[in-house]
Amino acid sequence: MTNAPDSAPASDFIRDRIRADLASGKVQQVVTRFPPEPNGYLHLGHAKAITLGFSIAKEFGGRCNLRMDDTNPAAEDQEYVDAIKADVRWLGFEWDAMYYAADYFDQIYAWAEQLVQKGLAYVDDQDADAIAASRGTLTAPGKNSPCRDRSPAENLQLLRDMKAGKFADGQKVLRAKIDMAHANLNMRDPVMYRIRHMHHQRTGDRWCIYPMYDWAHGQSDSIEGITHSLCTLEFEHHRPLYDWFCDSLGIEKPQQIEFARLNVEYMLTSKRKLLLLVEGKHVDGWDDPRLPTLRGLRRRGYPPQALVAFCKHVGVAKFNSTHEIGLLEFHVRDWLNKNALRRMAVLDPVRLVIDNWPAGEVEMVDAQNNPEDQNAGTRKVPFAGELLIEREDFMENPPKDFFRLAPGREVRLRFGYFVKCTGVDKDAAGNITTIRCTYDPTTKGGNAPDGRKVKATIHWVSAAHALDAEVRLFEHLFTSPDPASADGGDFLKLLNPRSKRVVRGKLEPSLRDAKGGEAFQFERVGYFYCDDQDSKAGAPVFHRTVSLKDSWQKAQQKGGK
RNA sequence: UACCCCGUGGUGUAAUCGGUAGCACAGCAGGUUUUGGUCCUGUUGGUUCCUGGUUCGAGUCCAGGCGGGGUAACCA
């Protein structure tokens, strides 16, 4: 990889802090965790957090846990738990321990009673609206609840009654007793427990009160002995509360450190917005290759190694920023270039006939599987007198800097022969139906014995042997690099109508045996992924992962229109 | 109009105890090449948000300003 290797550990404010904690003896062994809520699928933003958490643990010889932050049964589901585990493993990480916040419910509850007995928490009878109304605003202080001064004994009884199911949903709530005038609204007597007579995917019907995030997260971290609790910037204002709970309980207090979440051009990484795209059928499900979900990226053909390399390269800071999608694509190409087998495929075919080719003869030519990897070997590809080439590789009246086929020009057919264009056949409408050529039999394999050179090598496929297959061409899902800040928040207006195009390609026959999950480079075109979802035996379906860099096209766009 | 966080080339990120800015991607130019891919080489971009201050010396410390982001769920 071209990015910083593991031998030269990254330096950033988090790692600096960890080094300092290790040096001072505050921390013996680093323990981190990735704590997703199982209420949705993981996306690229999570990949950054996962890469960070696991990489740091590894770099410092520590451990990293995977913990389901499953404290709200309303939105969570076992399906997501399974999907999250699979996605983390797909990225290439393995947790040292798998935990569930729900498994800590007994301990967390015991701690709640402790706080009540210390006079640091109370049961409030107010409903949600009343609590919201009395919380005050960003500029005005809140008002104390009429229940705020209940005695510890009464509060304890009430809390036990809550736990025992004596109250209906929303009837009572347990609150921390901090300061209703605090500048940080999170400190204005935050709710710790709410009543939810609801089945939990892990604890079943054992509980009818569930802890809020703030009242479960830090405690879970503490139980697991997390040393550095990494999270995104929006939790900064929660840190005082995180600390307050641990301090009030007198338990081990992990260090919460916040970092900026990952933003990438043309991508949306908000569970809510992704949900709108999926439910509104603007994409074909959570694993649509145009989505930044890990499952979508997988089906797009983005190698996990490339994603991780990207996440490492991106670094970590406290400044919100948006990365160019080109950087992601660089890492994808970088990995695929070294690992993807080369094949030939013509996506927009035009017929090419070699007039002096021996009638009916088919020759099997040797083709390299990967010039970047000599161990990849070679394969045989059928070559014949009637071929298909890419329409854009021929021009009847080419500009001077067009190197490909044109009347009177000679080019190399990759791994085949030199051919010279002698003319074209057209239909009544003037469209080119056939490009006529002659070949030089002495240039077998692509080299001329007389040493003459050609300026271009183009790819081809034998018309009689070509595999007709579905190829899906993807582009950015949005027309704007920043769909999140769409006019009036309506990012749906920015959907790119060309984000998915389906074509029938003409592929070299060996691709008939492509298996779902395999990645190829269609020479001179791009990287393609054999979709494991829709491919059938003998009928593979390919997804364009990313195109090859095309300096010819770039020059065209710059010069012309 | 409260509080918190942040502000380095186009993008992102780095710079030991303060010693005059590095890397990657992108861009540009050239070379190699049976992919106008890869690879190699060279190269253009920064008054480190602004203004003051401390200092022999500040991206790094201090003050003020400007700009960006975040926060008012019985969500996480």
XYZ file of C-alpha atoms (C1' of nucleotides) in Angstrom:
637
model
C 0.000 0.000 0.000
C 1.141 3.500 -0.572
C -0.264 4.840 2.644
C 1.458 4.800 5.981
C 2.331 1.205 6.819
C 1.899 -0.270 10.252
C 5.621 -0.020 10.803
C 5.251 3.739 11.013
C 2.314 4.093 13.403
C 0.000 6.965 12.756
C 0.287 9.943 14.993
C -2.863 11.750 15.958
C -4.390 13.287 19.033
C -5.938 10.032 20.181
C -2.802 7.952 19.871
C -0.780 10.731 21.493
C -3.132 10.593 24.429
C -2.897 6.845 24.668
C 0.881 6.929 24.561
C 0.827 9.442 27.372
C -1.528 7.276 29.445
C 0.661 4.268 28.899
C 3.806 6.219 29.741
C 2.355 7.668 32.930
C 1.164 4.282 34.065
C -2.448 5.406 34.172
C -3.215 2.580 31.796
C -1.545 -0.814 31.707
C -3.206 -2.332 28.664
C -5.331 -0.485 26.148
C -8.908 -1.716 25.832
C -11.258 -0.246 23.234
C -14.638 -1.231 21.901
C -16.922 -0.792 18.950
C -20.431 -0.254 20.359
C -23.082 -0.221 17.622
C -26.780 -0.185 18.336
C -28.321 -3.141 16.498
C -31.003 -1.080 14.833
C -29.604 -0.806 11.325
C -26.836 -1.806 8.982
C -23.280 -0.623 9.230
C -21.969 1.895 6.721
C -18.667 3.462 5.712
C -18.788 5.827 8.668
C -18.831 2.849 10.993
C -15.921 1.367 9.095
C -13.823 4.293 10.233
C -14.801 3.782 13.867
C -14.222 0.037 13.574
C -10.840 0.483 11.934
C -9.833 3.021 14.559
C -10.907 0.962 17.547
C -9.446 -2.317 16.396
C -6.272 -0.820 14.949
C -5.451 1.095 18.094
C -5.929 -1.977 20.227
C -3.622 -3.921 17.945
C -0.978 -1.220 17.682
C -0.711 -0.901 21.446
C -0.960 -4.587 22.202
C -4.406 -4.181 23.717
C -7.862 -5.598 23.196
C -10.995 -4.493 21.391
C -14.502 -5.697 22.149
C -17.592 -5.692 20.034
C -20.536 -4.603 22.141
C -24.131 -4.302 21.102
C -25.522 -1.159 22.635
C -28.931 -2.760 22.880
C -30.696 -0.658 25.463
C -33.756 0.246 23.432
C -35.872 -2.739 22.386
C -38.143 -0.528 20.321
C -35.777 -0.302 17.384
C -33.448 -3.217 17.759
C -33.471 -6.624 16.198
C -31.452 -9.827 16.241
C -31.145 -9.600 12.473
C -29.033 -6.486 12.876
C -26.889 -8.126 15.527
C -26.018 -10.885 13.086
C -25.471 -8.477 10.226
C -23.166 -6.274 12.276
C -21.031 -9.212 13.364
C -20.758 -10.405 9.780
C -19.851 -6.957 8.516
C -17.128 -6.413 11.108
C -15.612 -9.756 10.178
C -15.927 -8.967 6.504
C -13.781 -5.911 7.116
C -11.213 -8.264 8.514
C -11.453 -7.616 12.239
C -12.037 -10.086 15.030
C -13.122 -8.926 18.466
C -11.455 -10.124 21.619
C -14.853 -10.463 23.270
C -18.459 -10.111 22.222
C -20.698 -8.333 24.716
C -24.209 -6.985 25.020
C -25.185 -3.998 27.108
C -28.352 -5.934 27.933
C -26.227 -8.447 29.820
C -25.302 -5.644 32.213
C -28.869 -4.704 33.068
C -28.686 -6.254 36.552
C -25.510 -4.423 37.447
C -26.738 -1.175 35.980
C -29.942 -1.469 37.956
C -28.078 -2.147 41.178
C -26.065 0.994 40.559
C -29.261 2.934 40.019
C -30.482 1.934 43.470
C -27.148 3.070 44.814
C -27.561 6.502 43.277
C -31.088 6.722 44.612
C -29.871 5.895 48.102
C -27.182 8.535 47.831
C -29.858 11.053 46.930
C -28.445 11.449 43.447
C -31.430 10.147 41.524
C -35.168 10.452 41.859
C -38.366 9.144 40.340
C -40.305 11.729 38.388
C -44.054 11.513 37.774
C -44.051 14.089 35.001
C -44.775 12.937 31.485
C -42.387 13.414 28.587
C -43.899 16.705 27.513
C -43.714 18.183 30.973
C -40.131 17.118 31.369
C -39.225 18.620 28.024
C -41.022 21.836 28.889
C -39.275 22.202 32.217
C -35.845 21.470 30.827
C -35.514 25.060 29.675
C -33.799 26.071 26.471
C -30.309 26.687 25.212
C -30.459 30.165 26.702
C -32.839 29.719 29.611
C -32.401 27.506 32.663
C -34.816 24.697 33.417
C -37.164 24.320 36.357
C -37.000 21.722 39.066
C -39.485 18.902 38.966
C -42.058 18.872 41.768
C -40.832 15.347 42.498
C -37.206 16.377 42.804
C -37.122 16.381 46.583
C -38.631 13.008 47.284
C -36.789 11.116 49.965
C -34.334 8.398 49.036
C -36.584 5.869 50.694
C -39.604 6.877 48.684
C -37.591 6.992 45.492
C -36.214 3.550 46.140
C -39.683 2.115 46.629
C -40.916 3.846 43.489
C -37.964 2.596 41.461
C -38.597 -0.939 42.640
C -42.243 -0.562 41.701
C -41.206 0.655 38.286
C -39.009 -2.376 37.845
C -41.772 -4.642 39.112
C -44.084 -3.411 36.414
C -46.520 -1.537 38.606
C -46.656 1.401 36.252
C -47.605 1.886 32.652
C -45.256 3.045 29.916
C -44.341 6.669 30.344
C -45.920 7.017 33.731
C -42.698 7.401 35.652
C -39.074 7.850 34.948
C -35.860 7.756 36.972
C -33.776 10.884 36.713
C -30.312 11.833 37.867
C -30.366 14.756 40.292
C -27.784 17.148 38.961
C -28.608 20.731 38.061
C -31.610 22.053 36.151
C -29.758 25.279 35.429
C -26.642 23.656 34.025
C -25.353 25.227 30.802
C -25.065 21.750 29.370
C -28.598 20.502 28.860
C -27.449 16.939 29.235
C -26.791 17.735 32.879
C -30.325 19.008 33.573
C -31.484 15.943 35.460
C -31.199 13.498 32.568
C -33.511 10.522 32.388
C -31.843 7.283 33.421
C -34.669 4.773 33.130
C -37.871 4.797 31.177
C -40.685 2.272 31.340
C -41.228 0.120 28.279
C -43.354 -2.973 28.577
C -41.674 -4.445 25.596
C -39.980 -7.649 24.574
C -36.210 -7.332 24.238
C -34.428 -9.448 21.667
C -31.922 -10.595 24.247
C -33.509 -10.328 27.688
C -36.999 -11.301 26.592
C -39.638 -10.074 29.029
C -37.455 -9.882 32.107
C -37.379 -6.103 32.086
C -39.942 -3.393 31.670
C -37.560 -0.556 32.445
C -34.689 0.153 30.107
C -31.651 2.388 30.694
C -31.007 5.378 28.478
C -27.795 5.671 26.501
C -26.078 7.933 29.021
C -27.008 5.675 31.861
C -25.746 2.532 30.195
C -22.883 3.384 27.941
C -20.294 4.581 30.414
C -21.296 1.890 32.871
C -20.874 -0.769 30.180
C -17.476 0.657 29.308
C -16.532 0.608 32.953
C -17.641 -2.985 33.438
C -15.550 -4.087 30.501
C -12.534 -2.178 31.694
C -12.473 -0.014 28.602
C -9.558 2.393 28.926
C -10.329 4.667 25.997
C -13.925 5.069 24.942
C -13.793 6.430 21.405
C -16.860 8.016 19.901
C -17.876 10.706 17.464
C -17.980 14.441 18.072
C -21.684 14.713 18.809
C -21.073 12.991 22.128
C -18.782 15.712 23.389
C -21.527 17.286 25.473
C -22.268 13.915 26.960
C -18.801 13.490 28.409
C -19.531 15.551 31.552
C -22.461 13.253 32.218
C -20.438 10.184 31.385
C -17.903 11.321 33.959
C -20.542 12.327 36.480
C -22.127 8.878 36.525
C -18.823 7.079 36.947
C -17.628 9.503 39.598
C -20.907 9.360 41.512
C -20.766 5.590 41.518
C -17.098 5.567 42.391
C -16.384 3.090 39.630
C -13.560 2.879 37.130
C -13.871 5.781 34.706
C -12.782 5.191 31.116
C -11.539 8.144 29.115
C -14.055 9.197 26.489
C -12.377 10.724 23.444
C -14.348 12.141 20.553
C -13.308 12.323 16.928
C -14.900 13.637 13.746
C -17.111 11.265 11.852
C -16.319 10.337 8.292
C -17.936 12.204 5.436
C -17.320 11.350 1.809
C -18.480 13.266 -1.222
C -21.619 11.956 -2.933
C -22.407 9.753 0.034
C -24.969 9.941 2.770
C -24.181 8.260 6.049
C -27.166 8.917 8.197
C -29.302 5.998 9.241
C -32.410 8.104 8.821
C -31.616 9.197 5.290
C -30.481 5.766 4.220
C -33.760 4.439 5.520
C -35.666 6.944 3.397
C -33.754 5.833 0.320
C -34.473 2.186 0.991
C -38.090 2.501 2.048
C -38.835 4.928 -0.752
C -37.442 2.320 -3.160
C -34.990 4.798 -4.578
C -32.442 2.033 -4.314
C -32.795 -1.731 -4.383
C -32.489 -2.497 -0.692
C -29.835 -2.113 1.992
C -27.235 -3.889 -0.090
C -27.742 -1.788 -3.186
C -24.255 -1.298 -4.675
C -24.797 2.438 -4.800
C -25.224 2.705 -1.054
C -22.371 3.360 1.394
C -23.581 0.520 3.589
C -20.916 -2.101 4.093
C -23.221 -4.589 2.420
C -23.736 -2.252 -0.487
C -20.035 -1.577 -0.848
C -19.382 -5.302 -0.761
C -21.790 -5.904 -3.648
C -20.265 -2.998 -5.473
C -17.016 -4.899 -5.277
C -15.122 -2.609 -2.937
C -12.537 -4.863 -1.294
C -12.564 -4.661 2.509
C -8.799 -4.195 2.437
C -9.288 -1.054 0.383
C -11.892 0.266 2.786
C -9.623 -0.289 5.748
C -6.676 1.299 3.939
C -8.863 4.282 3.183
C -10.014 4.584 6.773
C -6.438 4.447 8.018
C -5.285 6.962 5.466
C -8.062 9.357 6.333
C -6.749 9.738 9.834
C -8.594 11.106 12.802
C -9.129 14.645 13.967
C -11.631 16.835 15.744
C -12.447 18.825 12.667
C -15.489 17.934 10.582
C -14.395 17.421 7.025
C -15.470 15.787 3.811
C -13.167 13.565 1.832
C -12.953 13.489 -1.898
C -14.464 10.308 -3.230
C -11.403 10.072 -5.448
C -9.327 9.090 -2.461
C -11.620 6.158 -1.724
C -11.490 5.146 -5.373
C -7.724 5.401 -5.348
C -7.536 2.811 -2.600
C -10.047 0.593 -4.356
C -8.059 0.671 -7.591
C -4.814 0.294 -5.728
C -5.890 -3.006 -4.218
C -7.750 -4.297 -7.234
C -4.879 -3.501 -9.580
C -2.688 -5.897 -7.682
C -5.284 -8.562 -7.095
C -7.928 -8.639 -9.800
C -7.548 -11.034 -12.721
C -7.679 -9.395 -16.151
C -10.318 -10.369 -18.654
C -11.601 -8.862 -21.875
C -15.127 -7.595 -22.245
C -16.787 -5.312 -24.748
C -19.595 -3.277 -23.300
C -20.637 -1.307 -26.376
C -19.811 -3.631 -29.272
C -19.285 -2.999 -32.945
C -18.421 -5.760 -35.437
C -14.907 -6.058 -36.788
C -14.224 -8.476 -39.627
C -10.764 -9.574 -40.680
C -11.095 -10.164 -44.399
C -7.909 -12.129 -44.844
C -8.460 -14.419 -41.873
C -8.700 -18.106 -42.910
C -12.412 -18.867 -43.140
C -13.804 -20.671 -40.140
C -10.506 -20.836 -38.296
C -10.378 -20.265 -34.576
C -7.103 -19.767 -32.782
C -6.632 -19.998 -29.057
C -4.314 -17.190 -28.009
C -2.486 -16.915 -24.714
C -3.501 -14.058 -22.469
C -1.867 -12.867 -19.276
C -4.081 -13.016 -16.223
C -2.427 -10.186 -14.364
C 0.656 -8.243 -15.425
C 1.085 -7.147 -11.810
C 1.311 -10.725 -10.620
C 3.346 -13.194 -12.623
C 2.014 -16.038 -10.510
C -1.460 -15.383 -11.866
C -0.551 -17.295 -15.023
C -2.187 -17.206 -18.418
C -5.352 -18.408 -20.103
C -6.496 -19.215 -23.632
C -8.860 -16.889 -25.445
C -10.491 -17.741 -28.789
C -9.530 -15.449 -31.669
C -11.367 -15.569 -35.020
C -12.157 -13.611 -38.147
C -15.228 -11.948 -36.735
C -14.668 -9.969 -33.595
C -16.386 -7.340 -31.507
C -14.561 -4.273 -30.309
C -15.570 -1.258 -28.295
C -17.415 1.296 -30.367
C -15.339 4.137 -28.935
C -12.138 2.450 -30.045
C -12.887 3.343 -33.661
C -13.279 6.723 -35.303
C -13.900 7.363 -38.942
C -12.404 10.851 -38.845
C -10.070 10.832 -35.871
C -8.357 13.860 -34.389
C -4.569 13.752 -34.408
C -4.288 12.604 -30.822
C -6.622 9.618 -31.254
C -4.396 6.548 -31.274
C -6.948 3.845 -31.813
C -8.444 2.295 -34.929
C -9.374 4.402 -37.943
C -9.366 3.892 -41.696
C -5.843 3.142 -42.812
C -4.586 2.795 -39.231
C -3.030 -0.233 -37.650
C -3.509 -1.228 -34.018
C -2.758 -4.249 -31.901
C -5.566 -6.496 -30.775
C -4.444 -7.398 -27.294
C -2.694 -10.793 -27.160
C -3.722 -11.268 -30.825
C -2.474 -9.651 -33.981
C -1.939 -6.301 -35.607
C -4.910 -5.348 -37.752
C -5.228 -2.525 -40.226
C -8.548 -0.947 -41.046
C -9.426 -1.040 -44.707
C -12.887 0.460 -44.555
C -16.310 0.312 -43.014
C -19.753 -0.990 -43.966
C -22.736 1.179 -43.148
C -26.459 0.711 -43.034
C -28.974 2.870 -44.871
C -28.953 5.373 -42.028
C -25.217 5.772 -42.264
C -24.380 3.915 -39.082
C -21.281 1.796 -39.068
C -22.231 -1.861 -39.037
C -18.878 -3.439 -39.666
C -15.275 -2.362 -39.519
C -13.235 -4.159 -42.157
C -9.624 -5.036 -41.494
C -6.752 -7.176 -42.617
C -4.365 -8.761 -40.184
C -0.649 -9.409 -40.342
C -0.055 -13.123 -39.679
C 3.522 -12.433 -38.597
C 2.372 -10.383 -35.619
C 0.971 -13.324 -33.700
C 0.932 -12.601 -29.991
C 1.127 -8.891 -30.672
C 4.690 -8.241 -31.794
C 5.882 -7.386 -35.276
C 9.078 -9.155 -36.369
C 10.105 -6.084 -38.327
C 9.956 -4.069 -35.151
C 7.262 -1.683 -36.265
C 5.154 -0.143 -33.550
C 1.496 0.658 -33.190
C 0.207 3.453 -31.011
C -2.656 1.560 -29.471
C -3.696 -1.804 -28.180
C -7.399 -2.477 -28.013
C -9.403 -5.263 -26.467
C -11.770 -7.535 -28.334
C -13.873 -10.625 -28.055
C -14.722 -13.294 -30.630
C -18.268 -12.750 -31.865
C -18.989 -16.444 -32.107
C -17.664 -17.240 -28.651
C -18.693 -14.189 -26.681
C -20.713 -14.614 -23.542
C -23.711 -12.367 -23.456
C -24.052 -11.106 -19.892
C -25.726 -8.473 -17.816
C -23.422 -5.722 -16.656
C -24.560 -3.022 -14.281
C -22.836 0.309 -14.542
C -22.974 2.423 -11.424
C -22.237 6.050 -10.876
C -22.615 8.333 -7.882
C -26.055 8.042 -6.342
C -26.304 11.820 -6.180
C -25.545 14.569 -8.627
C -24.167 16.759 -5.871
C -21.029 16.021 -3.864
C -22.874 17.235 -0.799
C -26.389 15.786 -0.934
C -26.853 16.284 2.803
C -27.114 20.027 2.384
C -29.700 19.895 -0.359
C -32.165 22.729 -0.773
C -34.777 22.445 1.921
C -33.166 19.197 3.000
C -34.706 17.371 0.077
C -31.781 15.259 -0.993
C -34.082 13.075 -3.090
C -34.107 15.834 -5.681
C -30.397 15.275 -6.096
C -30.707 11.603 -7.015
C -28.664 10.844 -10.109
C -30.922 9.305 -12.786
C -27.875 7.626 -14.309
C -26.663 6.098 -11.075
C -27.507 2.641 -12.405
C -27.497 1.547 -16.014
C -27.884 -2.028 -17.130
C -26.267 -3.165 -20.348
C -25.683 -6.464 -22.110
C -21.974 -6.930 -22.499
C -20.017 -9.269 -24.750
C -17.539 -11.055 -22.553
C -14.716 -13.444 -23.218
C -15.989 -16.995 -22.725
C -13.906 -17.809 -19.649
C -16.114 -15.411 -17.706
C -18.926 -17.936 -17.990
C -17.377 -19.644 -14.985
C -17.037 -16.505 -12.884
C -18.238 -17.048 -9.354
C -20.107 -14.655 -7.136
C -17.683 -12.591 -5.121
C -14.868 -12.641 -7.667
C -13.338 -9.422 -8.902
C -11.974 -8.823 -12.384
C -10.462 -6.054 -14.356
C -12.081 -5.828 -17.762
C -9.005 -4.576 -19.570
C -9.065 -0.911 -20.449
C -12.571 -0.562 -19.007
C -12.667 -0.952 -15.269
C -12.983 -3.250 -12.300
C -16.004 -5.501 -12.165
C -17.451 -7.656 -9.441
C -19.374 -10.836 -10.044
C -22.530 -10.339 -8.003
C -23.200 -13.270 -5.722
C -26.833 -12.334 -5.422
C -28.082 -12.365 -8.980
C -25.526 -14.475 -10.800
C -26.529 -17.968 -11.823
C -24.413 -20.856 -13.003
C -23.271 -19.986 -16.499
C -25.011 -16.619 -16.338
C -22.931 -14.245 -14.242
C -23.993 -10.692 -13.544
C -21.300 -8.064 -13.154
C -21.199 -4.819 -11.225
C -18.828 -2.084 -12.203
C -16.898 -1.328 -9.055
C -14.945 1.586 -10.457
C -13.682 2.512 -13.890
C -10.024 2.590 -14.801
C -8.410 5.990 -14.879
C -8.905 7.267 -18.393
C -6.520 10.023 -19.360
C -7.813 9.984 -22.959
C -11.345 10.695 -21.857
C -10.141 13.281 -19.413
C -8.220 15.080 -22.130
C -11.310 14.947 -24.328
C -13.557 16.471 -21.713
C -11.022 19.149 -21.004
C -10.330 20.052 -24.598
C -13.714 19.696 -26.271
C -17.163 20.474 -24.973
C -29.176 34.831 21.544
C -26.281 30.096 26.120
C -22.544 26.461 26.307
C -18.921 23.128 23.992
C -15.560 21.865 19.979
C -12.752 23.192 15.840
C -9.959 26.481 11.876
C -2.635 24.134 8.106
C -1.878 24.063 -0.106
C -7.901 21.940 -4.323
C -9.014 17.626 -0.563
C -7.434 15.231 3.837
C -3.727 15.016 7.356
C 1.544 15.777 9.868
C 5.252 18.909 12.274
C 9.694 16.107 19.363
C 10.866 20.974 24.986
C 8.038 26.981 20.642
C 13.343 26.737 15.990
C 10.341 29.367 10.050
C 5.590 23.663 6.802
C 6.180 17.270 5.529
C 3.074 13.276 3.427
C -0.990 11.200 0.540
C -4.741 12.009 -3.088
C -5.942 15.383 -6.946
C -3.460 18.706 -10.790
C 0.550 19.616 -14.317
C 5.009 17.815 -17.254
C 8.038 13.896 -18.950
C 9.660 8.592 -19.221
C 8.431 3.247 -19.398
C 4.524 0.101 -21.118
C 1.051 -5.616 -25.686
C -4.346 -1.939 -20.727
C -4.164 6.325 -23.227
C -4.165 1.197 -16.783
C 0.082 0.206 -13.596
C 4.944 1.908 -12.591
C 8.993 5.733 -12.456
C 10.708 10.835 -12.395
C 10.029 15.860 -12.001
C 6.671 19.830 -10.699
C 2.712 23.826 -9.614
C -0.171 25.187 -5.329
C 0.054 27.344 1.689
C 1.241 35.231 3.777
C -0.481 27.748 8.721
C -8.575 32.321 9.376
C -7.481 37.647 10.984
C -5.279 41.324 14.393
C -2.307 42.269 18.261
C 1.051 40.302 22.251
C 5.100 37.206 24.714
C 9.943 35.506 22.564
C 16.318 35.848 19.576
C 12.483 32.836 17.188
C 5.151 30.855 17.038
C 1.289 26.701 12.871
C 2.770 25.596 17.959
C 1.909 30.004 23.947
C -1.622 34.464 25.375
C -5.712 38.075 24.225
C -9.478 39.793 21.074
C -12.032 39.153 16.591
C -13.916 36.350 12.310
C -15.566 31.732 10.340
C -17.385 26.531 10.616
C -19.681 22.562 13.389
C -22.417 20.609 17.541
C -26.205 20.610 21.547
C -32.748 21.512 23.954
C -35.452 12.674 22.288
C -38.795 8.768 28.111
C -32.956 7.757 20.512
C -28.024 6.102 20.329
